[in-house]
DNA sequence: TAGATTGTTAATCGATTAACAATC
DNA sequence: TAGATTGTTAATCGATTAACAATC
């Protein structure tokens, strides 16, 4: 699939998927752009435009049937397909702090198309121990081994949960070794080469943005 | 301050702030829109337009000096002021799971203008115990007490880390009690009344969005 | 068929980019 | 003064919204 979806559209796909799952759990078979829009806070036009773009880029979106709405089942499976959720991408995690632990213990990486294969940290007391995840266990290695590991195993993606001061250097090692996407959970802005996908989860940026919209 | 900044601009303010702090640590006094843009991945025009909007809405942005650039010190303090980081907003946290624990132990809420005053959970073994935060301790209460607590204490903001199935109901209780902003860390789309600020951190949405940009 | 809703084209809106005059 | 860079206006771009014909 040649991705040429706009980022706003791309960002809405997981929400369509989630709504499809909700509707499916209510045994609904069809849903109109109007209803979809209302429950997600979009406009009906936006929904139809999104699906039109998907059809253009990915062949099909949700089997729209004039007069009836979209097939919920198709909506779900097509969102999963377009987001590539069923194709597991190998992934390493760098920085096994509290956030990483919380994620490993609770977050469904597999559901997001990500298979965690290795974790790295600097602390001697962590190196060599096991990181438990929802799906199994992952060995925590010395971050010094990261370049060699990447050269050998060629992970597709990386999760960045390291301290801010080493975030850029770590990202550089990862992109140099051919990682195609970085999920950046550090509170810094990192730069990646053209062609490498970057998703930032800047928790503090998000909360700061909220802060100024609240009166004391 | 009458917020009438566009959301894209608003979302860039924390990044200006962070860059200002970095520059300040390097003892830099001035920075041009060109340099600022390069290090943050924006364009110089975007930076100048942002600052123009800030000047319009908030009086001043970064004391631009033609020929010299912007004052780093002003940039920092004005971003802090506009984001209201120095005015602490009272806040409750609902759902003391692993993510909440990781945040409480590590995340600098105060730096974001948020003061955590209470936490709520349903589990009897958690209720009555203490949640340690960076700044101190917070009592974990029975979530059944949430409406009364809110009615009495009138918290300004809320952090939603509860299970997805009770997210909307919890949000309703909070907004009914007059909460002005919700930081939503649950993986569901919640609806809030007009006038209530909502910041979503949909971790799985973010990772899914990354997933489809990576080849297997 | 009539009603509903999609698919698609056109209009609008807003954000980004470009250009340049003002000015330190 | 000359060079640099802001402040600001205009042009461009892209996304959202609106409108309506096609069609189930």
Short mmCIF file of C-alpha atoms (C1' of nucleotides) in Angstrom, two decimals:
data_model
loop_
_atom_site.label_atom_id
_atom_site.label_comp_id
_atom_site.label_asym_id
_atom_site.label_seq_id
_atom_site.Cartn_x
_atom_site.Cartn_y
_atom_site.Cartn_z
CA UNK A 1 0.00 0.00 0.00
CA UNK A 2 1.38 3.38 -1.02
CA UNK A 3 0.40 5.58 1.89
CA UNK A 4 -0.79 8.90 0.60
CA UNK A 5 -3.48 9.54 3.13
CA UNK A 6 -3.39 12.92 4.83
CA UNK A 7 -2.25 12.75 8.43
CA UNK A 8 -5.61 14.02 9.77
CA UNK A 9 -7.38 11.22 7.90
CA UNK A 10 -4.82 8.63 9.02
CA UNK A 11 -5.26 9.73 12.61
CA UNK A 12 -9.02 9.16 12.38
CA UNK A 13 -8.73 5.54 11.23
CA UNK A 14 -8.22 4.05 14.71
CA UNK A 15 -11.35 5.86 15.84
CA UNK A 16 -13.39 4.43 13.00
CA UNK A 17 -12.05 1.03 13.97
CA UNK A 18 -12.99 1.49 17.60
CA UNK A 19 -16.48 2.65 16.72
CA UNK A 20 -16.88 -0.32 14.36
CA UNK A 21 -16.01 -2.66 17.21
CA UNK A 22 -18.51 -0.96 19.50
CA UNK A 23 -21.26 -1.22 16.88
CA UNK A 24 -20.34 -4.84 16.19
CA UNK A 25 -20.71 -5.63 19.87
CA UNK A 26 -24.24 -4.25 19.59
CA UNK A 27 -24.87 -6.56 16.64
CA UNK A 28 -25.26 -3.64 14.25
CA UNK A 29 -24.63 -4.47 10.59
CA UNK A 30 -24.76 -1.04 8.98
CA UNK A 31 -24.04 2.53 10.00
CA UNK A 32 -24.51 5.82 8.17
CA UNK A 33 -21.92 8.53 7.83
CA UNK A 34 -24.32 10.70 9.80
CA UNK A 35 -24.40 8.41 12.83
CA UNK A 36 -20.68 7.64 12.61
CA UNK A 37 -19.95 11.33 12.52
CA UNK A 38 -22.17 12.08 15.50
CA UNK A 39 -20.62 9.48 17.75
CA UNK A 40 -17.08 10.44 16.84
CA UNK A 41 -17.47 14.20 16.70
CA UNK A 42 -16.77 14.45 12.97
CA UNK A 43 -19.05 15.70 10.19
CA UNK A 44 -20.81 13.32 7.77
CA UNK A 45 -18.93 14.91 4.88
CA UNK A 46 -15.66 14.28 6.60
CA UNK A 47 -16.50 10.62 7.04
CA UNK A 48 -17.44 10.24 3.39
CA UNK A 49 -14.35 12.12 2.27
CA UNK A 50 -12.17 9.92 4.42
CA UNK A 51 -13.70 6.79 2.96
CA UNK A 52 -13.35 8.18 -0.54
CA UNK A 53 -9.66 8.77 0.09
CA UNK A 54 -9.29 5.26 1.46
CA UNK A 55 -11.01 3.79 -1.55
CA UNK A 56 -8.67 5.66 -3.82
CA UNK A 57 -5.53 4.68 -1.92
CA UNK A 58 -6.38 1.26 -0.56
CA UNK A 59 -9.04 -0.10 -2.85
CA UNK A 60 -11.93 -0.12 -0.47
CA UNK A 61 -13.02 1.39 2.83
CA UNK A 62 -16.34 0.26 4.20
CA UNK A 63 -18.58 -1.05 1.41
CA UNK A 64 -20.91 1.92 1.36
CA UNK A 65 -24.40 1.09 0.18
CA UNK A 66 -26.46 4.06 -0.93
CA UNK A 67 -29.56 4.33 1.16
CA UNK A 68 -28.27 1.90 3.81
CA UNK A 69 -24.95 3.18 5.04
CA UNK A 70 -21.66 1.38 5.49
CA UNK A 71 -21.11 -2.25 6.45
CA UNK A 72 -19.77 -2.28 10.00
CA UNK A 73 -17.95 -5.57 9.43
CA UNK A 74 -16.16 -4.17 6.37
CA UNK A 75 -15.34 -1.00 8.23
CA UNK A 76 -13.64 -2.99 10.96
CA UNK A 77 -11.68 -5.38 8.74
CA UNK A 78 -10.63 -2.68 6.32
CA UNK A 79 -9.40 -0.36 9.05
CA UNK A 80 -7.40 -3.27 10.45
CA UNK A 81 -6.00 -4.05 7.05
CA UNK A 82 -5.11 -0.46 6.19
CA UNK A 83 -3.50 0.08 9.58
CA UNK A 84 -1.68 -3.25 9.06
CA UNK A 85 -2.69 -4.40 12.52
CA UNK A 86 -2.53 -8.06 11.59
CA UNK A 87 1.02 -7.87 10.28
CA UNK A 88 3.28 -7.94 13.30
CA UNK A 89 6.27 -5.66 13.02
CA UNK A 90 9.36 -6.56 15.07
CA UNK A 91 10.22 -3.92 17.63
CA UNK A 92 12.73 -3.01 20.31
CA UNK A 93 12.15 -0.92 23.39
CA UNK A 94 14.86 1.37 24.69
CA UNK A 95 14.71 2.53 28.30
CA UNK A 96 12.97 0.26 30.81
CA UNK A 97 11.70 2.88 33.25
CA UNK A 98 8.34 3.08 34.95
CA UNK A 99 6.46 4.13 31.86
CA UNK A 100 7.94 1.25 29.88
CA UNK A 101 6.99 -1.14 32.67
CA UNK A 102 3.44 0.15 32.80
CA UNK A 103 3.15 -0.25 29.04
CA UNK A 104 4.72 -3.70 28.94
CA UNK A 105 2.40 -4.95 31.67
CA UNK A 106 -0.78 -3.48 30.25
CA UNK A 107 -0.53 -2.33 26.70
CA UNK A 108 -1.66 -4.59 23.88
CA UNK A 109 1.18 -4.11 21.41
CA UNK A 110 0.08 -7.08 19.30
CA UNK A 111 -3.27 -5.40 18.73
CA UNK A 112 -1.33 -2.46 17.29
CA UNK A 113 0.67 -4.65 14.92
CA UNK A 114 3.81 -4.50 17.04
CA UNK A 115 5.76 -7.45 18.41
CA UNK A 116 8.17 -6.56 21.18
CA UNK A 117 11.35 -8.62 20.74
CA UNK A 118 13.90 -6.98 22.96
CA UNK A 119 14.36 -4.29 25.57
CA UNK A 120 17.44 -2.27 26.43
CA UNK A 121 18.58 -0.35 29.47
CA UNK A 122 21.79 0.98 31.02
CA UNK A 123 21.28 -0.14 34.60
CA UNK A 124 23.31 -3.26 35.48
CA UNK A 125 20.61 -4.47 37.87
CA UNK A 126 18.09 -4.52 35.04
CA UNK A 127 20.30 -6.00 32.33
CA UNK A 128 19.79 -9.72 32.00
CA UNK A 129 16.44 -9.73 33.74
CA UNK A 130 13.11 -10.39 32.12
CA UNK A 131 10.49 -7.82 31.15
CA UNK A 132 7.02 -9.34 31.37
CA UNK A 133 4.58 -8.29 28.72
CA UNK A 134 0.95 -9.14 28.03
CA UNK A 135 2.04 -11.73 25.53
CA UNK A 136 5.15 -13.17 27.10
CA UNK A 137 8.59 -12.23 28.20
CA UNK A 138 11.36 -10.11 26.76
CA UNK A 139 15.02 -10.10 27.77
CA UNK A 140 16.43 -6.80 28.94
CA UNK A 141 19.84 -6.24 27.34
CA UNK A 142 22.66 -3.77 27.78
CA UNK A 143 21.98 -0.68 25.68
CA UNK A 144 25.60 -0.95 24.54
CA UNK A 145 24.50 -3.99 22.57
CA UNK A 146 21.82 -2.03 20.75
CA UNK A 147 23.80 -1.31 17.56
CA UNK A 148 24.92 -4.94 17.22
CA UNK A 149 21.49 -6.26 17.99
CA UNK A 150 19.90 -4.00 15.40
CA UNK A 151 22.49 -4.84 12.77
CA UNK A 152 21.79 -8.51 13.30
CA UNK A 153 18.08 -8.65 13.98
CA UNK A 154 16.95 -5.65 11.93
CA UNK A 155 13.94 -4.65 14.00
CA UNK A 156 11.32 -2.71 12.07
CA UNK A 157 10.22 -0.36 14.82
CA UNK A 158 11.42 1.07 18.10
CA UNK A 159 9.82 2.41 21.24
CA UNK A 160 11.72 5.25 22.82
CA UNK A 161 11.23 5.47 26.58
CA UNK A 162 14.75 6.50 27.49
CA UNK A 163 15.81 9.65 29.37
CA UNK A 164 15.54 12.86 27.31
CA UNK A 165 19.27 13.55 27.15
CA UNK A 166 20.01 10.37 25.20
CA UNK A 167 16.85 10.39 23.09
CA UNK A 168 18.37 11.88 19.96
CA UNK A 169 21.49 9.71 20.07
CA UNK A 170 19.40 6.60 20.54
CA UNK A 171 17.13 7.62 17.69
CA UNK A 172 20.20 8.09 15.51
CA UNK A 173 21.47 4.60 16.29
CA UNK A 174 18.06 3.16 15.52
CA UNK A 175 17.51 4.97 12.25
CA UNK A 176 21.06 4.23 11.13
CA UNK A 177 20.37 0.56 11.65
CA UNK A 178 17.32 0.77 9.43
CA UNK A 179 14.42 1.08 11.84
CA UNK A 180 11.41 2.33 9.88
CA UNK A 181 9.35 3.84 12.63
CA UNK A 182 9.86 5.30 16.08
CA UNK A 183 7.25 5.67 18.78
CA UNK A 184 8.67 8.55 20.78
CA UNK A 185 7.47 8.69 24.37
CA UNK A 186 10.29 10.91 25.60
CA UNK A 187 9.51 14.53 26.26
CA UNK A 188 11.86 15.81 23.61
CA UNK A 189 11.65 16.61 19.95
CA UNK A 190 13.80 14.25 17.98
CA UNK A 191 14.69 14.53 14.32
CA UNK A 192 14.61 11.49 12.07
CA UNK A 193 15.71 11.11 8.44
CA UNK A 194 13.24 11.44 5.60
CA UNK A 195 11.35 8.19 5.20
CA UNK A 196 11.40 7.17 8.84
CA UNK A 197 7.97 7.34 10.46
CA UNK A 198 7.78 9.17 13.77
CA UNK A 199 4.90 9.25 16.20
CA UNK A 200 5.31 11.51 19.19
CA UNK A 201 3.47 11.01 22.45
CA UNK A 202 4.51 14.11 24.31
CA UNK A 203 2.61 13.66 27.56
CA UNK A 204 3.73 16.93 29.07
CA UNK A 205 3.02 18.86 25.87
CA UNK A 206 -0.48 17.49 25.93
CA UNK A 207 -1.06 18.39 29.57
CA UNK A 208 0.45 21.85 29.10
CA UNK A 209 -1.90 22.42 26.20
CA UNK A 210 -4.76 21.54 28.51
CA UNK A 211 -3.40 23.67 31.32
CA UNK A 212 -3.87 26.99 29.58
CA UNK A 213 -7.50 26.23 28.82
CA UNK A 214 -8.36 25.89 32.51
CA UNK A 215 -8.99 28.77 34.88
CA UNK A 216 -7.32 28.65 38.26
CA UNK B 1 -6.50 35.53 28.63
CA UNK B 2 -9.09 35.00 25.91
CA UNK B 3 -7.81 31.89 24.15
CA UNK B 4 -8.29 32.32 20.45
CA UNK B 5 -5.15 30.64 19.29
CA UNK B 6 -5.56 27.94 16.69
CA UNK B 7 -5.02 24.44 18.02
CA UNK B 8 -1.97 23.84 15.80
CA UNK B 9 -0.36 26.99 17.19
CA UNK B 10 -1.32 26.10 20.76
CA UNK B 11 0.18 22.65 20.33
CA UNK B 12 3.50 24.20 19.26
CA UNK B 13 3.88 26.37 22.36
CA UNK B 14 5.32 23.63 24.60
CA UNK B 15 7.91 22.94 21.95
CA UNK B 16 8.96 26.59 21.81
CA UNK B 17 9.23 26.48 25.57
CA UNK B 18 11.39 23.38 25.52
CA UNK B 19 13.67 24.83 22.89
CA UNK B 20 13.95 28.06 24.88
CA UNK B 21 15.07 26.06 27.91
CA UNK B 22 17.64 24.21 25.83
CA UNK B 23 19.01 27.47 24.41
CA UNK B 24 19.04 29.03 27.86
CA UNK B 25 21.11 26.14 29.16
CA UNK B 26 23.61 26.97 26.42
CA UNK B 27 23.64 30.59 27.62
CA UNK B 28 22.11 31.83 24.39
CA UNK B 29 20.34 35.18 24.64
CA UNK B 30 18.75 35.49 21.21
CA UNK B 31 17.47 33.14 18.54
CA UNK B 32 16.15 33.79 15.04
CA UNK B 33 12.95 32.38 13.62
CA UNK B 34 15.16 30.59 11.12
CA UNK B 35 17.15 28.72 13.73
CA UNK B 36 14.12 28.05 15.89
CA UNK B 37 12.33 26.63 12.88
CA UNK B 38 15.24 24.42 11.92
CA UNK B 39 15.60 22.83 15.33
CA UNK B 40 11.88 22.25 15.74
CA UNK B 41 11.01 21.19 12.22
CA UNK B 42 8.82 24.21 11.51
CA UNK B 43 9.28 26.96 8.92
CA UNK B 44 10.53 30.45 9.81
CA UNK B 45 7.25 31.92 8.57
CA UNK B 46 5.30 29.60 10.84
CA UNK B 47 7.31 30.72 13.83
CA UNK B 48 6.76 34.39 13.02
CA UNK B 49 3.07 33.83 12.40
CA UNK B 50 2.73 31.99 15.70
CA UNK B 51 4.42 34.82 17.56
CA UNK B 52 2.26 37.37 15.75
CA UNK B 53 -0.85 35.48 16.86
CA UNK B 54 0.46 35.34 20.41
CA UNK B 55 1.16 39.04 20.40
CA UNK B 56 -2.36 39.70 19.25
CA UNK B 57 -3.97 37.41 21.79
CA UNK B 58 -1.64 37.64 24.76
CA UNK B 59 0.09 40.97 24.42
CA UNK B 60 3.58 39.72 23.73
CA UNK B 61 5.39 36.60 22.63
CA UNK B 62 9.16 36.76 22.53
CA UNK B 63 10.34 40.36 22.20
CA UNK B 64 11.42 40.10 18.61
CA UNK B 65 14.19 42.48 17.66
CA UNK B 66 14.62 43.08 13.96
CA UNK B 67 18.07 42.07 12.89
CA UNK B 68 18.77 40.15 16.10
CA UNK B 69 16.04 37.61 16.59
CA UNK B 70 13.92 36.83 19.63
CA UNK B 71 14.92 37.04 23.27
CA UNK B 72 15.25 33.49 24.58
CA UNK B 73 14.44 34.57 28.11
CA UNK B 74 11.22 36.27 26.98
CA UNK B 75 10.31 33.29 24.87
CA UNK B 76 10.58 31.02 27.91
CA UNK B 77 8.70 33.19 30.38
CA UNK B 78 5.99 34.12 27.91
CA UNK B 79 5.34 30.53 26.90
CA UNK B 80 5.07 29.67 30.58
CA UNK B 81 2.72 32.53 31.15
CA UNK B 82 0.51 31.80 28.16
CA UNK B 83 0.36 28.10 29.03
CA UNK B 84 -0.41 29.14 32.63
CA UNK B 85 2.22 26.77 33.94
CA UNK B 86 2.82 28.79 37.07
CA UNK B 87 -0.82 28.83 38.11
CA UNK B 88 -1.52 25.46 39.70
CA UNK B 89 -4.91 24.01 38.85
CA UNK B 90 -6.43 21.56 41.32
CA UNK B 91 -6.94 18.13 39.84
CA UNK B 92 -8.27 14.66 40.60
CA UNK B 93 -7.12 11.38 39.11
CA UNK B 94 -9.63 8.62 38.45
CA UNK B 95 -8.36 5.06 38.11
CA UNK B 96 -5.15 4.12 39.89
CA UNK B 97 -3.86 1.45 37.53
CA UNK B 98 -0.33 0.88 36.32
CA UNK B 99 -0.33 3.85 33.99
CA UNK B 100 -1.51 6.15 36.76
CA UNK B 101 1.18 4.77 39.06
CA UNK B 102 3.88 5.29 36.46
CA UNK B 103 2.71 8.86 35.95
CA UNK B 104 2.37 9.65 39.65
CA UNK B 105 5.86 8.35 40.37
CA UNK B 106 7.57 10.08 37.47
CA UNK B 107 5.55 12.78 35.84
CA UNK B 108 6.05 16.40 36.81
CA UNK B 109 2.45 17.58 37.07
CA UNK B 110 3.43 20.79 38.83
CA UNK B 111 5.58 21.75 35.85
CA UNK B 112 2.43 21.45 33.75
CA UNK B 113 0.40 23.69 36.04
CA UNK B 114 -1.48 20.80 37.61
CA UNK B 115 -1.69 19.99 41.31
CA UNK B 116 -2.90 16.48 42.07
CA UNK B 117 -5.18 16.62 45.11
CA UNK B 118 -6.97 13.30 45.16
CA UNK B 119 -7.10 9.93 43.46
CA UNK B 120 -10.02 7.53 43.11
CA UNK B 121 -10.36 3.81 42.48
CA UNK B 122 -12.88 1.01 42.92
CA UNK B 123 -10.62 -1.65 44.43
CA UNK B 124 -11.05 -1.97 48.22
CA UNK B 125 -7.40 -2.87 48.66
CA UNK B 126 -6.36 0.43 47.10
CA UNK B 127 -8.92 2.66 48.79
CA UNK B 128 -7.49 4.39 51.83
CA UNK B 129 -3.90 3.86 50.79
CA UNK B 130 -1.49 6.54 49.69
CA UNK B 131 -0.43 7.32 46.13
CA UNK B 132 3.10 8.68 46.10
CA UNK B 133 3.80 11.45 43.64
CA UNK B 134 6.90 13.46 42.77
CA UNK B 135 5.70 16.25 45.02
CA UNK B 136 4.14 14.39 47.88
CA UNK B 137 1.32 12.03 48.69
CA UNK B 138 -2.28 11.74 47.64
CA UNK B 139 -5.01 9.74 49.35
CA UNK B 140 -6.76 7.13 47.21
CA UNK B 141 -10.51 7.34 47.80
CA UNK B 142 -13.51 5.24 46.85
CA UNK B 143 -14.72 6.25 43.41
CA UNK B 144 -18.22 6.27 44.91
CA UNK B 145 -17.15 9.40 46.76
CA UNK B 146 -16.18 11.16 43.54
CA UNK B 147 -19.41 13.18 43.08
CA UNK B 148 -19.43 14.39 46.70
CA UNK B 149 -15.74 15.17 46.63
CA UNK B 150 -16.12 17.19 43.43
CA UNK B 151 -19.17 19.03 44.72
CA UNK B 152 -17.25 20.03 47.81
CA UNK B 153 -13.73 20.59 46.53
CA UNK B 154 -14.52 21.72 42.99
CA UNK B 155 -11.38 20.46 41.27
CA UNK B 156 -10.53 22.33 38.09
CA UNK B 157 -9.17 19.41 36.10
CA UNK B 158 -9.28 15.64 35.98
CA UNK B 159 -7.02 12.88 34.77
CA UNK B 160 -8.86 9.93 33.33
CA UNK B 161 -6.98 6.65 33.69
CA UNK B 162 -9.95 4.42 34.41
CA UNK B 163 -11.04 1.35 32.40
CA UNK B 164 -12.61 2.17 29.03
CA UNK B 165 -16.11 0.96 29.92
CA UNK B 166 -16.58 3.55 32.66
CA UNK B 167 -14.72 6.37 30.94
CA UNK B 168 -17.77 8.20 29.60
CA UNK B 169 -19.76 7.88 32.84
CA UNK B 170 -16.82 9.15 34.83
CA UNK B 171 -16.34 12.04 32.43
CA UNK B 172 -20.02 12.90 32.84
CA UNK B 173 -19.74 12.99 36.63
CA UNK B 174 -16.69 15.20 36.35
CA UNK B 175 -18.10 17.67 33.86
CA UNK B 176 -21.40 17.85 35.74
CA UNK B 177 -19.46 18.84 38.83
CA UNK B 178 -17.82 21.66 36.94
CA UNK B 179 -14.43 20.29 35.94
CA UNK B 180 -13.03 22.54 33.21
CA UNK B 181 -10.59 20.19 31.58
CA UNK B 182 -10.05 16.47 31.18
CA UNK B 183 -6.81 14.73 30.32
CA UNK B 184 -8.08 11.54 28.75
CA UNK B 185 -5.62 8.67 28.84
CA UNK B 186 -8.21 5.96 28.27
CA UNK B 187 -8.37 4.38 24.86
CA UNK B 188 -11.87 5.57 24.15
CA UNK B 189 -13.45 8.63 22.62
CA UNK B 190 -15.38 10.54 25.23
CA UNK B 191 -17.72 13.43 24.61
CA UNK B 192 -17.68 16.48 26.81
CA UNK B 193 -19.99 19.51 26.88
CA UNK B 194 -19.13 22.66 25.00
CA UNK B 195 -16.71 24.71 27.04
CA UNK B 196 -14.91 21.81 28.70
CA UNK B 197 -11.37 21.34 27.45
CA UNK B 198 -10.40 17.84 26.42
CA UNK B 199 -6.95 16.54 25.65
CA UNK B 200 -6.74 12.98 24.42
CA UNK B 201 -3.68 10.80 24.74
CA UNK B 202 -4.75 7.77 22.79
CA UNK B 203 -1.66 5.63 23.05
CA UNK B 204 -3.01 2.82 20.90
CA UNK B 205 -4.28 5.23 18.25
CA UNK B 206 -0.84 6.71 18.05
CA UNK B 207 0.89 3.34 17.75
CA UNK B 208 -1.65 2.12 15.19
CA UNK B 209 -0.99 5.23 13.15
CA UNK B 210 2.68 4.34 13.22
CA UNK B 211 2.02 0.69 12.44
CA UNK B 212 0.70 1.25 8.95
CA UNK B 213 3.74 3.31 7.98
CA UNK B 214 6.09 0.40 8.68
CA UNK B 215 6.73 -2.52 6.33
CA UNK B 216 6.70 -5.98 7.79
"C1'" DT C 1 -41.65 3.91 -6.24
"C1'" DA C 2 -40.15 6.94 -2.44
"C1'" DG C 3 -36.83 7.75 1.00
"C1'" DA C 4 -32.43 7.51 2.52
"C1'" DT C 5 -27.75 7.80 2.02
"C1'" DT C 6 -23.66 7.37 -0.61
"C1'" DG C 7 -20.21 9.22 -3.86
"C1'" DT C 8 -18.41 13.23 -5.82
"C1'" DT C 9 -17.90 17.84 -7.21
"C1'" DA C 10 -17.73 22.63 -5.79
"C1'" DA C 11 -17.30 26.23 -2.20
"C1'" DT C 12 -15.39 27.62 1.93
"C1'" DC C 13 -12.34 28.01 5.38
"C1'" DG C 14 -8.10 28.13 7.79
"C1'" DA C 15 -3.31 27.20 8.11
"C1'" DT C 16 1.05 27.34 5.92
"C1'" DT C 17 4.25 29.38 2.89
"C1'" DA C 18 6.18 33.16 0.37
"C1'" DA C 19 7.45 37.85 -0.27
"C1'" DC C 20 8.94 42.14 1.10
"C1'" DA C 21 8.84 46.48 3.42
"C1'" DA C 22 10.08 48.16 8.02
"C1'" DT C 23 13.69 48.59 11.22
"C1'" DC C 24 17.11 47.27 14.53
"C1'" DT D 1 25.58 52.48 6.87
"C1'" DA D 2 24.93 47.58 5.52
"C1'" DG D 3 23.24 43.22 6.84
"C1'" DA D 4 20.13 40.63 9.15
"C1'" DT D 5 15.83 39.53 10.69
"C1'" DT D 6 11.33 40.80 12.23
"C1'" DG D 7 6.48 42.03 11.33
"C1'" DT D 8 2.94 41.86 8.09
"C1'" DT D 9 0.54 41.37 3.92
"C1'" DA D 10 -0.49 38.41 0.03
"C1'" DA D 11 -0.47 33.84 -2.27
"C1'" DT D 12 -0.85 29.10 -1.88
"C1'" DC D 13 -2.19 24.97 -0.29
"C1'" DG D 14 -4.91 21.54 1.82
"C1'" DA D 15 -8.62 20.14 4.65
"C1'" DT D 16 -13.30 20.71 5.90
"C1'" DT D 17 -17.91 21.74 4.77
"C1'" DA D 18 -21.75 22.09 1.69
"C1'" DA D 19 -24.52 20.69 -2.10
"C1'" DC D 20 -26.53 17.56 -5.05
"C1'" DA D 21 -26.79 14.03 -8.47
"C1'" DA D 22 -26.50 8.98 -8.52
"C1'" DT D 23 -28.45 4.90 -6.79
"C1'" DC D 24 -29.66 1.37 -3.57
#
